[in-house]
mmCIF file of C-alpha atoms in Angstrom:
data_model
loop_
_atom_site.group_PDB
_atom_site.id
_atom_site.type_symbol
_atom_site.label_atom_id
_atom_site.label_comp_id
_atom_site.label_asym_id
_atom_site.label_seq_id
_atom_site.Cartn_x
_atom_site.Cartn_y
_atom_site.Cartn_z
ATOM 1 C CA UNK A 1 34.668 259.840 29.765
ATOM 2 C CA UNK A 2 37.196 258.401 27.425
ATOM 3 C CA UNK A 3 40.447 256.272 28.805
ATOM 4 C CA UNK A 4 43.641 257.783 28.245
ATOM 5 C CA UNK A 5 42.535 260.966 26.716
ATOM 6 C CA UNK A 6 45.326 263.178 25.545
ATOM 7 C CA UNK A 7 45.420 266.498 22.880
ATOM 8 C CA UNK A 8 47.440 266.039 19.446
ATOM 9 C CA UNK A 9 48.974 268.742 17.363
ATOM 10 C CA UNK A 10 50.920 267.758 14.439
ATOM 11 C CA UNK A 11 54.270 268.052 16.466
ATOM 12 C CA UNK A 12 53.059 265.448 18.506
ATOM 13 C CA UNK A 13 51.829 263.207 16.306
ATOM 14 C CA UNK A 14 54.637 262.861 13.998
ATOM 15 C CA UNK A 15 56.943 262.140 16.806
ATOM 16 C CA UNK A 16 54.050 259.774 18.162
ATOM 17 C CA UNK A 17 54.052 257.487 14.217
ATOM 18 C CA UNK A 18 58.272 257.803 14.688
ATOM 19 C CA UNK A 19 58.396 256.480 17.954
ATOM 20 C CA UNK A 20 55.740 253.879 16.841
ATOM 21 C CA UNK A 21 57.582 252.863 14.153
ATOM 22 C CA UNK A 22 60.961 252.435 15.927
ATOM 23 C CA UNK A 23 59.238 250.658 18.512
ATOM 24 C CA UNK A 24 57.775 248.133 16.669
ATOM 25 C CA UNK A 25 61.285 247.362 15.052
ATOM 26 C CA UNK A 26 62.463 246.214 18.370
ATOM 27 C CA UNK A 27 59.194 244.592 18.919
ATOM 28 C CA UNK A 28 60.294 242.236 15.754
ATOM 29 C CA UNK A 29 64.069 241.706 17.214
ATOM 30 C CA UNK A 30 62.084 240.596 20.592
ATOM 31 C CA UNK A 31 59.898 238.277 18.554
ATOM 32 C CA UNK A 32 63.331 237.062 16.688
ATOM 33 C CA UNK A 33 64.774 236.491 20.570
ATOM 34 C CA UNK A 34 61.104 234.562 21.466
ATOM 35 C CA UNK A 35 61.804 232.310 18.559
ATOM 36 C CA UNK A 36 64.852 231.561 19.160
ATOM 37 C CA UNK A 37 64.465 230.606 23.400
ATOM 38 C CA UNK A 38 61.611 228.537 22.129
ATOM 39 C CA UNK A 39 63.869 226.786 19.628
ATOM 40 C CA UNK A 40 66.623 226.188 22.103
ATOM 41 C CA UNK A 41 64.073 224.715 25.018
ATOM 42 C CA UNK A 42 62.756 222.234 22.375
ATOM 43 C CA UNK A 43 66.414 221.068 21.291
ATOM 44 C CA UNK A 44 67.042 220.524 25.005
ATOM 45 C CA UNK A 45 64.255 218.706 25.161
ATOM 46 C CA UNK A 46 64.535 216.691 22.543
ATOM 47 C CA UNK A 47 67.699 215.801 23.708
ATOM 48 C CA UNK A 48 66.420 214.034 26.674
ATOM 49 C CA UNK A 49 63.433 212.680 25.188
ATOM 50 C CA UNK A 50 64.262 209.265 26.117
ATOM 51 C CA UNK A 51 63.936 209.919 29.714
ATOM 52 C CA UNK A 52 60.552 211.807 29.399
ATOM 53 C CA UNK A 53 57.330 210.271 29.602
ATOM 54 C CA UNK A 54 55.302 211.524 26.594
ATOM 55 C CA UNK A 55 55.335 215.022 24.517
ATOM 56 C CA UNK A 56 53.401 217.245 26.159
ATOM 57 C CA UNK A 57 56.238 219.049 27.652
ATOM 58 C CA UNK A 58 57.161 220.536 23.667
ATOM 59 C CA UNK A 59 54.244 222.778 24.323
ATOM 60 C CA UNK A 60 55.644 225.551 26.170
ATOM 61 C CA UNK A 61 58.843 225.369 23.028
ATOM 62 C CA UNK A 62 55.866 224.881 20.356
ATOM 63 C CA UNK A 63 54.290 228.236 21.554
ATOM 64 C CA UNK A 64 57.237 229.909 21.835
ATOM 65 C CA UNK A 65 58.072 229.134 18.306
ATOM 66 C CA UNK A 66 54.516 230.691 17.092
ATOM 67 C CA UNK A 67 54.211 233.750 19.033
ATOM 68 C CA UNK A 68 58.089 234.494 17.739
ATOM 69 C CA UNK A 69 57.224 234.437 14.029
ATOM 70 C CA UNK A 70 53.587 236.250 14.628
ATOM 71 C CA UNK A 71 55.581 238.818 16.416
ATOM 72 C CA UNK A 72 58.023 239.590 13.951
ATOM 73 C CA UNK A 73 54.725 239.389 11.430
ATOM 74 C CA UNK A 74 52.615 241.874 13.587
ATOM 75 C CA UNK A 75 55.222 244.278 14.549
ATOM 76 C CA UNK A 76 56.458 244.105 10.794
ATOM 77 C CA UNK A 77 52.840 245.381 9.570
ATOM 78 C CA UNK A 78 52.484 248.022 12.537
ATOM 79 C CA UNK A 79 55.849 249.483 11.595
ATOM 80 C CA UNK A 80 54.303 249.622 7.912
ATOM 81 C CA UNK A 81 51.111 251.292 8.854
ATOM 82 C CA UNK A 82 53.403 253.967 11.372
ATOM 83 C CA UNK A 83 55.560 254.831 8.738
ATOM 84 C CA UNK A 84 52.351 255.319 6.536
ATOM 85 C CA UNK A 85 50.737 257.459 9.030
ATOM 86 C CA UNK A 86 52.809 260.269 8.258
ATOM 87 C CA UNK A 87 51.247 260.758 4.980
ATOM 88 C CA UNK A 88 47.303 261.226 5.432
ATOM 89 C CA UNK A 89 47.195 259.826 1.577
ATOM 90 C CA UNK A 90 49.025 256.712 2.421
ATOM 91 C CA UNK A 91 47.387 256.291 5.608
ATOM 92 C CA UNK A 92 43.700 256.260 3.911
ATOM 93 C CA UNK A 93 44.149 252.923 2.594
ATOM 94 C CA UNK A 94 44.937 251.777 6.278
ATOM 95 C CA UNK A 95 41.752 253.093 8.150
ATOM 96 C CA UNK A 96 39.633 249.804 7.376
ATOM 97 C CA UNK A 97 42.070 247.621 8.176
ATOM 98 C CA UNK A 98 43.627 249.369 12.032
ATOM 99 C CA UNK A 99 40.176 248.301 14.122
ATOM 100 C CA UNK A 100 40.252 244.599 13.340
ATOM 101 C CA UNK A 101 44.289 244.907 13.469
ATOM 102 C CA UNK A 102 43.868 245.864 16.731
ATOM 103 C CA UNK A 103 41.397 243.581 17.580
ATOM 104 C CA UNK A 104 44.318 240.791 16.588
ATOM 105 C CA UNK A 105 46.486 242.801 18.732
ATOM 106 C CA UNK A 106 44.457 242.112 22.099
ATOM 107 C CA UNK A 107 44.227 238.348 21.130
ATOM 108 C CA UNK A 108 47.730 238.084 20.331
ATOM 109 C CA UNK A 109 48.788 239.989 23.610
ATOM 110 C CA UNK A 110 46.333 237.633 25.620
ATOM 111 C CA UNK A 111 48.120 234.455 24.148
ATOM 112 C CA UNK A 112 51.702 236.162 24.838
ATOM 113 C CA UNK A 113 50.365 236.072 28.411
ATOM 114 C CA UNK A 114 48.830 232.888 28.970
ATOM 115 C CA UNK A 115 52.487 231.359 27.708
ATOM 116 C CA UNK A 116 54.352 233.274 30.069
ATOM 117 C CA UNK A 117 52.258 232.108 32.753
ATOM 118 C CA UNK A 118 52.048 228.590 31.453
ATOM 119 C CA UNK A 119 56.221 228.917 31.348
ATOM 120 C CA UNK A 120 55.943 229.264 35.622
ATOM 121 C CA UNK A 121 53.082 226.812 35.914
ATOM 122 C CA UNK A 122 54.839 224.090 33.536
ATOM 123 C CA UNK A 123 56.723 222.285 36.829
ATOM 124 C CA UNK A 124 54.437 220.008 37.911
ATOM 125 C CA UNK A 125 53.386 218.906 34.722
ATOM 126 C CA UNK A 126 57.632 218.661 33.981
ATOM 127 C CA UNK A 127 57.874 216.547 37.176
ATOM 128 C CA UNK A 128 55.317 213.499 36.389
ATOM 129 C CA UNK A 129 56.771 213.503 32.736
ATOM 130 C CA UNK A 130 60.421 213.447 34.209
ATOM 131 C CA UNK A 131 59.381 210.755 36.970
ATOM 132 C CA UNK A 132 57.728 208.073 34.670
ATOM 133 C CA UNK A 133 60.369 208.917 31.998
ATOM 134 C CA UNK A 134 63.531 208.020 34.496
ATOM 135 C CA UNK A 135 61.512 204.912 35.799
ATOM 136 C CA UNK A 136 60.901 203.511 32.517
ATOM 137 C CA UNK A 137 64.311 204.293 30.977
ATOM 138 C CA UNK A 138 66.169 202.788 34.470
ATOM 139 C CA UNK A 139 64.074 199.613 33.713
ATOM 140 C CA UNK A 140 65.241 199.203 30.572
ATOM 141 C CA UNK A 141 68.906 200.374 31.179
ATOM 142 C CA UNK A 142 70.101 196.324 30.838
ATOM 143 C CA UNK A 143 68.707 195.704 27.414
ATOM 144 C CA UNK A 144 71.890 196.933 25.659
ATOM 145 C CA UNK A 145 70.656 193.727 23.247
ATOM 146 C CA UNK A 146 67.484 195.087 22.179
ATOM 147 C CA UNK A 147 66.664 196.964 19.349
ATOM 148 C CA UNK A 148 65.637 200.118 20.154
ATOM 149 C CA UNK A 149 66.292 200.260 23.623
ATOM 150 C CA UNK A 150 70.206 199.391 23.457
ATOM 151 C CA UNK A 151 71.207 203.268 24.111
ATOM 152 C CA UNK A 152 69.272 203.937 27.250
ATOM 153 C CA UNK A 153 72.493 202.773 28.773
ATOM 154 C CA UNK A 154 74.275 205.280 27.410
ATOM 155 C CA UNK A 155 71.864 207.702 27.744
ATOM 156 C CA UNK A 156 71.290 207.200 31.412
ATOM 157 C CA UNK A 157 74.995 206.937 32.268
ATOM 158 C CA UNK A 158 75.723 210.545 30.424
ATOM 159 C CA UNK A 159 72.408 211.912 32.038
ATOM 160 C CA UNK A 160 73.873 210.997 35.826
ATOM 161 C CA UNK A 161 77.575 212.375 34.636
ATOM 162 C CA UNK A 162 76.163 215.229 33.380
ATOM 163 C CA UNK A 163 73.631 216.339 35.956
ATOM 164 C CA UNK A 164 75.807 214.494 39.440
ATOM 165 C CA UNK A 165 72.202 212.583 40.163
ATOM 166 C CA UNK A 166 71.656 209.035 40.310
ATOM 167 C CA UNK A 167 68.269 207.336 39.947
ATOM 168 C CA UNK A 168 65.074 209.191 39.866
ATOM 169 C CA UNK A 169 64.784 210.196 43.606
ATOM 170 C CA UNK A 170 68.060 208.646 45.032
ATOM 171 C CA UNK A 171 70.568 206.017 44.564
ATOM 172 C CA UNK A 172 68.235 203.442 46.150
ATOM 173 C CA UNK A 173 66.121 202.946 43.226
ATOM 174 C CA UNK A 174 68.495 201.212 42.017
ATOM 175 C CA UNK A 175 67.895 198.370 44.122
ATOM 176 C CA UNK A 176 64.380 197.783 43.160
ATOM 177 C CA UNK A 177 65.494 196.692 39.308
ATOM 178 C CA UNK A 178 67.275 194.632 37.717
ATOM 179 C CA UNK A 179 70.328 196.967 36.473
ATOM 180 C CA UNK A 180 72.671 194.011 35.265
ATOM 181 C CA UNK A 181 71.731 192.541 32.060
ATOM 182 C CA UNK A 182 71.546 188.616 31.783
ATOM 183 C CA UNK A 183 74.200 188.058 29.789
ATOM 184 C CA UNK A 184 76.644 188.767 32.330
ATOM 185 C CA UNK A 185 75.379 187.066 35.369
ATOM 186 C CA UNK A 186 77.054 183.408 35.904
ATOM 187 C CA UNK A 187 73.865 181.541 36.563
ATOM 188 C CA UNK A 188 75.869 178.264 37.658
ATOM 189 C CA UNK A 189 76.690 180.454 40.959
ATOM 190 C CA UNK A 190 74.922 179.814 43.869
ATOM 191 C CA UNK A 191 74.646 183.742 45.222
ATOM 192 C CA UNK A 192 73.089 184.588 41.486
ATOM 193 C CA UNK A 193 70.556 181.281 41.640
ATOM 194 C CA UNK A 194 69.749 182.756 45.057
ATOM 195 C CA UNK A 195 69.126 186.021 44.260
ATOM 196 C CA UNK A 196 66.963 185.373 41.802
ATOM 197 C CA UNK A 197 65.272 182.951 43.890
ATOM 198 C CA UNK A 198 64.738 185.275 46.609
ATOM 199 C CA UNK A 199 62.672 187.195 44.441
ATOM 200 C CA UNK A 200 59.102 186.998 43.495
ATOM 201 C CA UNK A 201 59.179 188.202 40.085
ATOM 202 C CA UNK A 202 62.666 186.513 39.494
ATOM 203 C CA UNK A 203 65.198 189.137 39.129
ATOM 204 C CA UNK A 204 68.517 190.013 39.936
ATOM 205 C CA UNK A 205 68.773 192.590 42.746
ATOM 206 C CA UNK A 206 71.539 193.799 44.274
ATOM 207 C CA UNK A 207 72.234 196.764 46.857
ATOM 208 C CA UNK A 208 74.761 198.537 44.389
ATOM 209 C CA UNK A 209 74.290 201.322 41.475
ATOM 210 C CA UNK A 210 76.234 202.030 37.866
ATOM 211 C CA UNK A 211 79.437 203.574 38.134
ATOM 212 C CA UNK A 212 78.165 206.818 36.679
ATOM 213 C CA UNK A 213 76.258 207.405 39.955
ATOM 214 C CA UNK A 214 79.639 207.743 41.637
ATOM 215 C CA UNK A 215 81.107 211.152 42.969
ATOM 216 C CA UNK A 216 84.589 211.372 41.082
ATOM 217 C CA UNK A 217 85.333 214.430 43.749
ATOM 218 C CA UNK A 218 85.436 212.048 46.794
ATOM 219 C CA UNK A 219 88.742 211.103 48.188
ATOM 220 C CA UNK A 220 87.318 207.353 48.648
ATOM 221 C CA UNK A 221 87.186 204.966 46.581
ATOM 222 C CA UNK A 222 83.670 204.454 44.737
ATOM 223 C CA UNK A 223 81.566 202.266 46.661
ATOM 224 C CA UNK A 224 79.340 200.964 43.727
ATOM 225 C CA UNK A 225 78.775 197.680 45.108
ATOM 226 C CA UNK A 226 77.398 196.340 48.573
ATOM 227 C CA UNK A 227 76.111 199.745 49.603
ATOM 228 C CA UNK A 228 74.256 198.835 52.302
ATOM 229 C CA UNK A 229 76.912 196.085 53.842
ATOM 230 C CA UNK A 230 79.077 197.959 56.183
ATOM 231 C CA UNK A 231 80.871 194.373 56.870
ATOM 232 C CA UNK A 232 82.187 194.251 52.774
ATOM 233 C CA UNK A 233 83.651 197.558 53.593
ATOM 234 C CA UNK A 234 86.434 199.163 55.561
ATOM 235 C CA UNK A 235 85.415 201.653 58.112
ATOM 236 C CA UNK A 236 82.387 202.114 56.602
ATOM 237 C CA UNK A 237 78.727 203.026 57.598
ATOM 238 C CA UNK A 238 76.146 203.603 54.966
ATOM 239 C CA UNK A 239 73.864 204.721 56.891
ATOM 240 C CA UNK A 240 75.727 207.600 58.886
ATOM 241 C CA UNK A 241 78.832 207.992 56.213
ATOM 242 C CA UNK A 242 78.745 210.137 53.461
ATOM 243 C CA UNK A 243 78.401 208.137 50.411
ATOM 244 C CA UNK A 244 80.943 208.854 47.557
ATOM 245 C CA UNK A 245 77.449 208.461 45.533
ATOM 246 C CA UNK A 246 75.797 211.346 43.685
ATOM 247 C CA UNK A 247 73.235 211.809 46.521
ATOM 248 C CA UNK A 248 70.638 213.977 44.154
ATOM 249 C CA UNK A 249 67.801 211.988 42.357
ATOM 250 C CA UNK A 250 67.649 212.818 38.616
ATOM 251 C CA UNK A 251 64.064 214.147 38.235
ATOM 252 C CA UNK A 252 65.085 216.229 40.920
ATOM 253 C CA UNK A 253 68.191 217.393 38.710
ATOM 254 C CA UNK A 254 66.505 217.768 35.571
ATOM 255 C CA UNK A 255 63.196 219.691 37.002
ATOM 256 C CA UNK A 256 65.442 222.201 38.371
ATOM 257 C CA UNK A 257 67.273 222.710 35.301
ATOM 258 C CA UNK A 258 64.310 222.865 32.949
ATOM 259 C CA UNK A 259 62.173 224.526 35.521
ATOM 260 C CA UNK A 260 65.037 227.646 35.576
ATOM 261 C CA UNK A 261 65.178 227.726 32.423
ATOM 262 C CA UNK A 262 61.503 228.530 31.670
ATOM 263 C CA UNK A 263 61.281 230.801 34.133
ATOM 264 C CA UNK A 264 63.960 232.503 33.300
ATOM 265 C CA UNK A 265 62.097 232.883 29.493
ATOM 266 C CA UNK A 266 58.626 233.225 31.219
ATOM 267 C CA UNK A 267 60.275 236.619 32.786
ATOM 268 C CA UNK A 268 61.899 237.594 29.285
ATOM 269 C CA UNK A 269 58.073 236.815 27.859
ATOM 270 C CA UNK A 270 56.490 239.144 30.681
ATOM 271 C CA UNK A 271 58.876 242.323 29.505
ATOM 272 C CA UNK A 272 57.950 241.296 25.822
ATOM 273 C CA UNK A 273 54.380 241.676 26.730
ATOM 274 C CA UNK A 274 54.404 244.874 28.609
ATOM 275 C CA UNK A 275 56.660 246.064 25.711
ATOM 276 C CA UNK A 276 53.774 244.454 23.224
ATOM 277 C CA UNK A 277 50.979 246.481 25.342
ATOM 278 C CA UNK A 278 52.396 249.895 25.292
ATOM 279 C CA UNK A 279 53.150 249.523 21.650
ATOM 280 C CA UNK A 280 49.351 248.274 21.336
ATOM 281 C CA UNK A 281 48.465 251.430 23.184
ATOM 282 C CA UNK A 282 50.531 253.887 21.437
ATOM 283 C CA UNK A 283 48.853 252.303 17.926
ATOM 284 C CA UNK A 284 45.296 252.919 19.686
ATOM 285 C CA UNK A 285 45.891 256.729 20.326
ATOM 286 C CA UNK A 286 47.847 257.526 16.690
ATOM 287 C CA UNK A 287 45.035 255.663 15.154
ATOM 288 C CA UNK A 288 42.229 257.498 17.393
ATOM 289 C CA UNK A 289 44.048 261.259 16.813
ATOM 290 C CA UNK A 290 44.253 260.766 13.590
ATOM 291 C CA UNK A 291 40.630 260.164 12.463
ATOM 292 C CA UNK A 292 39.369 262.925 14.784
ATOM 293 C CA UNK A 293 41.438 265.429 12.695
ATOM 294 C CA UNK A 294 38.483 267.973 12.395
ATOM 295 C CA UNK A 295 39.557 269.177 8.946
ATOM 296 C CA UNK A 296 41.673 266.871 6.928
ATOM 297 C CA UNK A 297 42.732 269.469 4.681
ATOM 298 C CA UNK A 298 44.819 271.565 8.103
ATOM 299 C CA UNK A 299 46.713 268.707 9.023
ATOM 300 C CA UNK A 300 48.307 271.503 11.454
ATOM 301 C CA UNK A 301 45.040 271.266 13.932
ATOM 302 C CA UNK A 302 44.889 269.770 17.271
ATOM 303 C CA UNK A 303 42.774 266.612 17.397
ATOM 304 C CA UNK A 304 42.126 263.876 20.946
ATOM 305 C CA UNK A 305 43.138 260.427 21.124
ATOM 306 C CA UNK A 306 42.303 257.841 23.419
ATOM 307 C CA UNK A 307 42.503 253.991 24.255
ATOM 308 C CA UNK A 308 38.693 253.607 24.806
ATOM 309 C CA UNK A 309 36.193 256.414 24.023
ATOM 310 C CA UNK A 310 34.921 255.516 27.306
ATOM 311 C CA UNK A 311 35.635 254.298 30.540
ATOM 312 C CA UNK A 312 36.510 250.796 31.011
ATOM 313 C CA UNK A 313 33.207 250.167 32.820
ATOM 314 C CA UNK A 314 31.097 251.953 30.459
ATOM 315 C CA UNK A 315 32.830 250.125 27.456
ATOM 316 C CA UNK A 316 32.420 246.565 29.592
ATOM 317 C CA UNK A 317 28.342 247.836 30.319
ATOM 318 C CA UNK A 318 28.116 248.060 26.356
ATOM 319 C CA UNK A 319 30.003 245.200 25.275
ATOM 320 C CA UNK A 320 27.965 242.872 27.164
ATOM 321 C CA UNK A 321 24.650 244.704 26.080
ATOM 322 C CA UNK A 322 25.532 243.761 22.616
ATOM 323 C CA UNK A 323 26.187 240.513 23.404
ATOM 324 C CA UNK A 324 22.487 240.450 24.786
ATOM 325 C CA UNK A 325 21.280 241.947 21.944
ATOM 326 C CA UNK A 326 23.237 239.007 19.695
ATOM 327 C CA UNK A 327 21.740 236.210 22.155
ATOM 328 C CA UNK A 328 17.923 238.116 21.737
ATOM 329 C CA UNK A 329 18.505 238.702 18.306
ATOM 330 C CA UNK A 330 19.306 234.898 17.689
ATOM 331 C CA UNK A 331 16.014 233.564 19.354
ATOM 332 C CA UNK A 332 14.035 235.771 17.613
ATOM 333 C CA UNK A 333 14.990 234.038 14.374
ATOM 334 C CA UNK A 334 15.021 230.853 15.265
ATOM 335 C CA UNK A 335 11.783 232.062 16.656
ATOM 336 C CA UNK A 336 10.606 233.076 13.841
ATOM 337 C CA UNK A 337 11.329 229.727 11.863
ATOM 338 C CA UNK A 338 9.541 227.827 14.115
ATOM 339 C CA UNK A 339 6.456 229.911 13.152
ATOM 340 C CA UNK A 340 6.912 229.244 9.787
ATOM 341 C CA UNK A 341 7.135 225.611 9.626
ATOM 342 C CA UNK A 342 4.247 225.363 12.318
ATOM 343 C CA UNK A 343 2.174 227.356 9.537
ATOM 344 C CA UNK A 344 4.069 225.510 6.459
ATOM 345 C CA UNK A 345 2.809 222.179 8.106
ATOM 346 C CA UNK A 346 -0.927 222.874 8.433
ATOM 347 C CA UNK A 347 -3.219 221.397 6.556
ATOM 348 C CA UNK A 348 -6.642 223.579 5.255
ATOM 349 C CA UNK A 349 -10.094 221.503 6.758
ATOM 350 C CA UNK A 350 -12.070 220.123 4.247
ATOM 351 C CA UNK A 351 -15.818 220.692 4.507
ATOM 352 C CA UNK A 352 -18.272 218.423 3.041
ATOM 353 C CA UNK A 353 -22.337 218.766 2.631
ATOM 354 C CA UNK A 354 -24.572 216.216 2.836
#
């Protein structure tokens, strides 16, 4: 029994190849908007680049880019081949081409899937890119004197500003490196000589953070330096006292903002793809009704369309029959040239009398 069965007349079908055609119009304006939220996730990634760990996060943007211009492409030719269909002479040259085009159609819906999914499952994959990212830029947020590596300052300072985070988990990561460049450290002072001493791997540490970690909303004055000495301060308790420190981590910051964001496009994706699918299916049943006009000279007569001539397990039952067939029909041959060079490589016995 075929899936989706349903009676044309002529009535029907014209409005069906109309409808098609205006649908697939919107289909390219929703493959213009997929384009475009793929171009705008990979400018806001790029723009952070310097605090991300390596490149695989432009794949989700990359994608997005693709399936935009092969939707506008697609939906461009199905509007082409609607508008066609309404004249059984124009629609002639079409017949070859709608089977494999709808073949393309099933692929192309498949991939629209997989990125929408891939847009919800992209977090964790965001998270260790953002984590190693942060840590390696932090590290490097002193060499303002090396080429190449002179703006992470910047960069890190407009990143906390921007965001109201500080360090990659919390403001204490900023105690484990060495924040404060050499060339403003007074190494004739004892405190600096014994700072540096105190450590193993002979760096500077102090219990303080940049001033772009500090909370410009607090009515105290930033405590950037000495944190964790409640003496140096007035009144003060780090550990039970609100700091006037952006308490958020950064990866935390920028996970949630990406990770929103792609969600927020993985749902647009989804209603592009069940918008894709019923434009997919609509193509299936004009093509179907069309060649099972009985008479092609009475284009008035009633004719059936359907998505699959027959049911989804009987189509599934024959689909992997052929594919048997293809795996049989494949040994057989290779079969078969084994036989021949078994028979190619004998050599005829020699007799002799004596």
């Amino acid at each position: 029994m075929a899936l989706l069965k349903v009676k044309f007349n002529q009535k029907k079908r014209v409005k069906l190849a109309q409808g098609l055609w205006l649908m697939n119009w919107f289909s390219v304006f929703a493959g213009i908007l997929v384009f475009s939220m793929g171009l705008f996730l990979k400018i806001e990634l790029r723009k952070r680049s310097e605090v991300m760990d390596n490149s695989e996060s432009h794949f989700v943007p990359n994608s997005l880019i693709l399936m935009g211009i092969l939707s506008c492409a697609f939906n461009g030719f199905a509007g082409k081949i609607c508008y066609d269909s309404l004249d059984p002479a124009k629609f002639a040259k079409w017949k070859p081409l709608l089977k494999p085009y709808l073949a393309l159609c099933c692929v192309f819906n498949m991939l629209i899937f997989f990125i929408a999914l891939i847009c919800f499952l992209m977090r964790g994959s965001l998270d260790s890119t953002l984590a190693q990212g942060l840590k390696n830029g932090m590290k490097f947020y002193r060499d303002t004197d090396t080429p190449g590596r002179c703006f992470m300052k910047k960069t890190i300072d407009m990143l906390q500003i921007e965001f109201k985070c500080c360090g990659n988990n919390g403001y204490k990561d900023w105690f484990e490196i060495q924040w404060i460049s050499n060339r403003y450290l007074d190494f004739s002072s004892k405190e600096v000589k014994d700072r540096i001493k105190s450590n193993v791997d002979g760096r500077y540490l102090v219990d303080g953070v940049p001033f772009s970690c500090c909370n410009p909303s607090s009515p105290r004055p930033c405590i950037q330096y000495q944190v964790t000495n409640n003496s140096a301060h007035y009144s003060y308790d780090y550990q039970t006292e609100e700091l006037n420190l952006w308490r958020r981590g950064c990866r935390e910051a920028l996970l949630n903002y990406y990770s929103g964001m792609m969600s927020s496009m993985g749902a647009v994706i989804l209603l592009v793809w069940l918008f894709e699918m019923s434009v997919m299916v609509g193509l299936r049943l004009l093509h179907t009704s069309l060649e099972n006009i009985a008479n092609p000279e009475d284009p008035e007569c009633e004719s059936e369309g359907w998505v699959l001539e027959n049911s989804l397990k009987d189509t599934f039952k024959s689909a992997l029959e052929n594919l048997k067939k293809l795996g049989k029909f494949n040994q057989v041959e290779a079969g078969a040239e084994g036989a021949e060079g078994e028979e190619g490589g004998k050599t005829p016995a020699i007799t002799t009398v004596s």
